[in-house]
Amino acid sequence: MISYSPVTGPIIAQLQSRLSPGAIVTNPAEIEACATDASALHHRPELVVRAKTVADVQAVLALANSHRFPVIPRGGGSGLAGACLAHQGGVVLSTRDLNAIRSIDTANFTMEVEAGAISAQVREAAAAHDLFYPPDPAGMELSTIGGNAATDAGGPACVKYGTTRDYILGLEAVLPDGTLIATGVRTRKGVVGYDLTNLLVGCEGTLAVITALTLRLMPRPTATIGALCIFGSMGEAMRSVARIMAAGHLPSAIEFLDHRCLALIGELLPFSLPSGKPSLLLIELDGPAAQIAPEMDTVLALAKDEGAIHCRKAPNEQDRQQIWEVRRQVSLRIHDQAPLYIPEDVAVPLSRIAELVDVLPDYETRYGVEIFAFGHAGDGNIHLNITSQYPKERELAEAGVLALLKRVLAMGGTLSGEHGIGLAKKQFLPLELSPTSIGLQQGIKRLFDPNLILNPGKIFP
Amino acid sequence: MISYSPVTGPIIAQLQSRLSPGAIVTNPAEIEACATDASALHHRPELVVRAKTVADVQAVLALANSHRFPVIPRGGGSGLAGACLAHQGGVVLSTRDLNAIRSIDTANFTMEVEAGAISAQVREAAAAHDLFYPPDPAGMELSTIGGNAATDAGGPACVKYGTTRDYILGLEAVLPDGTLIATGVRTRKGVVGYDLTNLLVGCEGTLAVITALTLRLMPRPTATIGALCIFGSMGEAMRSVARIMAAGHLPSAIEFLDHRCLALIGELLPFSLPSGKPSLLLIELDGPAAQIAPEMDTVLALAKDEGAIHCRKAPNEQDRQQIWEVRRQVSLRIHDQAPLYIPEDVAVPLSRIAELVDVLPDYETRYGVEIFAFGHAGDGNIHLNITSQYPKERELAEAGVLALLKRVLAMGGTLSGEHGIGLAKKQFLPLELSPTSIGLQQGIKRLFDPNLILNPGKIFP
């Protein structure tokens, strides 16, 4: 491992002289907050800087590059993989105060926004102009748009609209030596040179610090309707998903919950749970009201034909919020009820979701865990929440995770659909990527960051 | 410039011993055909190899890497930027015989296809399973899917569906040292490591030779209808486009032709041309028939409200083919009527298309050229066809191109919306990209291809 300089008094003094007033965080509670994210990991940084300007970002990186201390970029701190944690010390560099919406171009359907803006606010700012920014990661009330870009965040809308990547036309970013660069285009299209934009998107802050984004917006769908369907088994629910999509419907969300999740939130449902191992689908359609109302009837008829026991429509905004509350409560309650919690985020081919959920009991028995599965049925992205009531059994649980990930890969799947690798999953990278692929990626890392000062020790084992 | 080895007799003998029978092309007409693409450039390769297997691709590259001769990958040869030409000699490596559709997974909406398959055939193969591969580059009857990926080809459907990039989940490719790699995922989603897939897409065959692609397919739209609208001016046509899109319609194509283009194909139109500088819009909607028929009425009402003189619907397939024939004939006739022809392919923010078309007469006068403008109105991508009846005036015409490109960049535009840089535009790269950006990209090139044997001298000036 490389040895880094500690963030010494003289380095802090130099930062103080170069940064905007108030950029160096002194509040101990805020520094402590930067030791965590939504993973269970904890690593206290030596120093926290809240950049007030792009020049602050440049100054921190330039100094880090000459003194060789780590810089860990941080957005909303809502990541699940520890990518924003300072496990090798150094400076956590928060972009939260770089949050201006620089411009919204309603004629060109684009927005230029700084990286620290909260994702939900970006959506709202677009909506205020009757425009639509589709990505809807679960943490969007907390996460920043820059953090969404750094991890290529997904969300339920992915099945219809794609991930964060698909809405980024260009980036402004600071390289590890402090140089500011622009990537991509400000037009709706462009193919000039290599795609540095998509290289920075999903790099988890290891190649550059994103400071601003040019987003591609869409016309805002005029209406949205939702529905819940309960099935007696996961197989029936998944056959419904396949049937619905094969018939040409493209829901703006099609989420599932397995029986373990349902047992946690039964009282929130508008119908009683059947016995056995039931499964729930949450379906949403968006588009012109006159089109989606009859379309939802068709979709629910297909679900019933595949065995749905009850379907309940959520025609208005309030009903719709209620069905999403079911989904939110699942996450919260899984977390609350288990002292040991390991979030995995695999994806498999659509046709194999039910098969994967069906094999989970084997792993539960063998590794002494309970696995709660929910996720995005329309794109095969399954959040496997591996929990145990016995926190001392972490080693056994982790052996279970490894076995399960190998199974996922053998099914043609991937280790992470949308959470990323960060610290939490880096030991698994060689399970999925070849040594040649990892070697090329590490070469790219060294090209951008020869002194390895930017978010070191992430992604690569 | 690096000095490369000629493709000597002993090298050819080694190739002969390692490649599949028949891989080395001896037919002089075919070798001559590989000296051109759809640009006006001409560079005869020393040797042409048609790879029959992925191992052939690996063998050619491994030998090139040790003997230091250039390898120029070639798909359908329909590019407009000279990216597949052997301007420094070497071996043209055709992927045309690597054209199997390896699998179509109807449950998972994916296709695995070899790089040499013709793009139109990929679309048809998907359609045969009621699936949809949206990208529709103009040259799709000639171009290969691998070539589309290497250039991130666009097309009219881009405005609704995005470019080739948006439909590639993963790649199989051969690195310049002959190593085979896989990038991306076979699932619908994935964020494991850096995005090598998007780095290879659009690299114009300079980083690796793509041998197979995993494509993301969609449900097939059940109906499509088209329409033509004629306007008295470009401004009115563009205001219609803005109005239509702001109202939330997302046409599957919205193309424009300027008055010079219209003068070439007037007799093909279902209405007579108004005097002055008229403009034509070609609009297409896809989706459920019951939805798009009334939607087209709404769209055409908006166009009329913005000044459309006549609108004519193309409700059935035959009518629709006729309106696309108008668009095709424009390209052919521009080419045919001018001895000097320089195709440019800029993109500008949507709101500035009319402004750009309005300034073209200044450039025509100043540089002695005629400029035919048509393109994708919905994403600001304008094909500027700069022509002259005086082939000896190339230098003046090229000065006009340079002046025009600078104007486009000053309008917030980009040099190329979908054709790429290749040989034809590489001298313009520094107009758009900073030295830092170009430096990083050249670093990536050296990382993938330290001996610079793969498609050398392309993209970078």
CSV table of C-alpha atoms in Angstrom, one decimal, chain A residues 100-106 108-114 117 121-127 129 131-133 145 167 169-170 186 188 212-217:
chain,number,residue,atom,x,y,z
A,100,ALA,CA,-26.5,26.0,-7.8
A,101,ILE,CA,-28.8,25.3,-10.7
A,102,ARG,CA,-26.8,27.3,-13.2
A,103,SER,CA,-29.4,27.3,-16.0
A,104,ILE,CA,-32.4,25.5,-17.4
A,105,ASP,CA,-32.8,25.7,-21.1
A,106,THR,CA,-36.4,24.9,-21.8
A,108,ASN,CA,-33.1,22.8,-25.7
A,109,PHE,CA,-34.3,20.5,-22.8
A,110,THR,CA,-31.1,20.8,-20.9
A,111,MET,CA,-30.1,21.8,-17.4
A,112,GLU,CA,-26.7,22.8,-16.1
A,113,VAL,CA,-26.4,22.1,-12.4
A,114,GLU,CA,-23.6,22.0,-9.8
A,117,ALA,CA,-27.5,19.9,-5.7
A,121,GLN,CA,-34.4,19.2,-6.0
A,122,VAL,CA,-33.0,18.7,-9.5
A,123,ARG,CA,-36.2,16.8,-10.4
A,124,GLU,CA,-38.4,19.5,-8.9
A,125,ALA,CA,-36.5,22.3,-10.7
A,126,ALA,CA,-37.1,20.5,-14.0
A,127,ALA,CA,-40.8,19.9,-13.1
A,129,HIS,CA,-40.5,24.1,-16.1
A,131,LEU,CA,-39.6,19.2,-17.8
A,132,PHE,CA,-38.7,15.8,-16.6
A,133,TYR,CA,-35.4,14.4,-15.1
A,145,ILE,CA,-26.7,14.8,-8.5
A,167,TYR,CA,-29.2,11.8,-18.8
A,169,LEU,CA,-24.6,15.1,-21.8
A,170,GLY,CA,-21.5,16.6,-20.4
A,186,ARG,CA,-24.0,20.9,-24.4
A,188,ARG,CA,-28.4,16.8,-27.4
A,212,ALA,CA,-21.1,20.4,-12.6
A,213,LEU,CA,-23.3,18.5,-15.0
A,214,THR,CA,-25.2,19.2,-18.2
A,215,LEU,CA,-28.3,17.1,-18.0
A,216,ARG,CA,-30.6,16.0,-20.8
A,217,LEU,CA,-34.2,16.5,-19.8
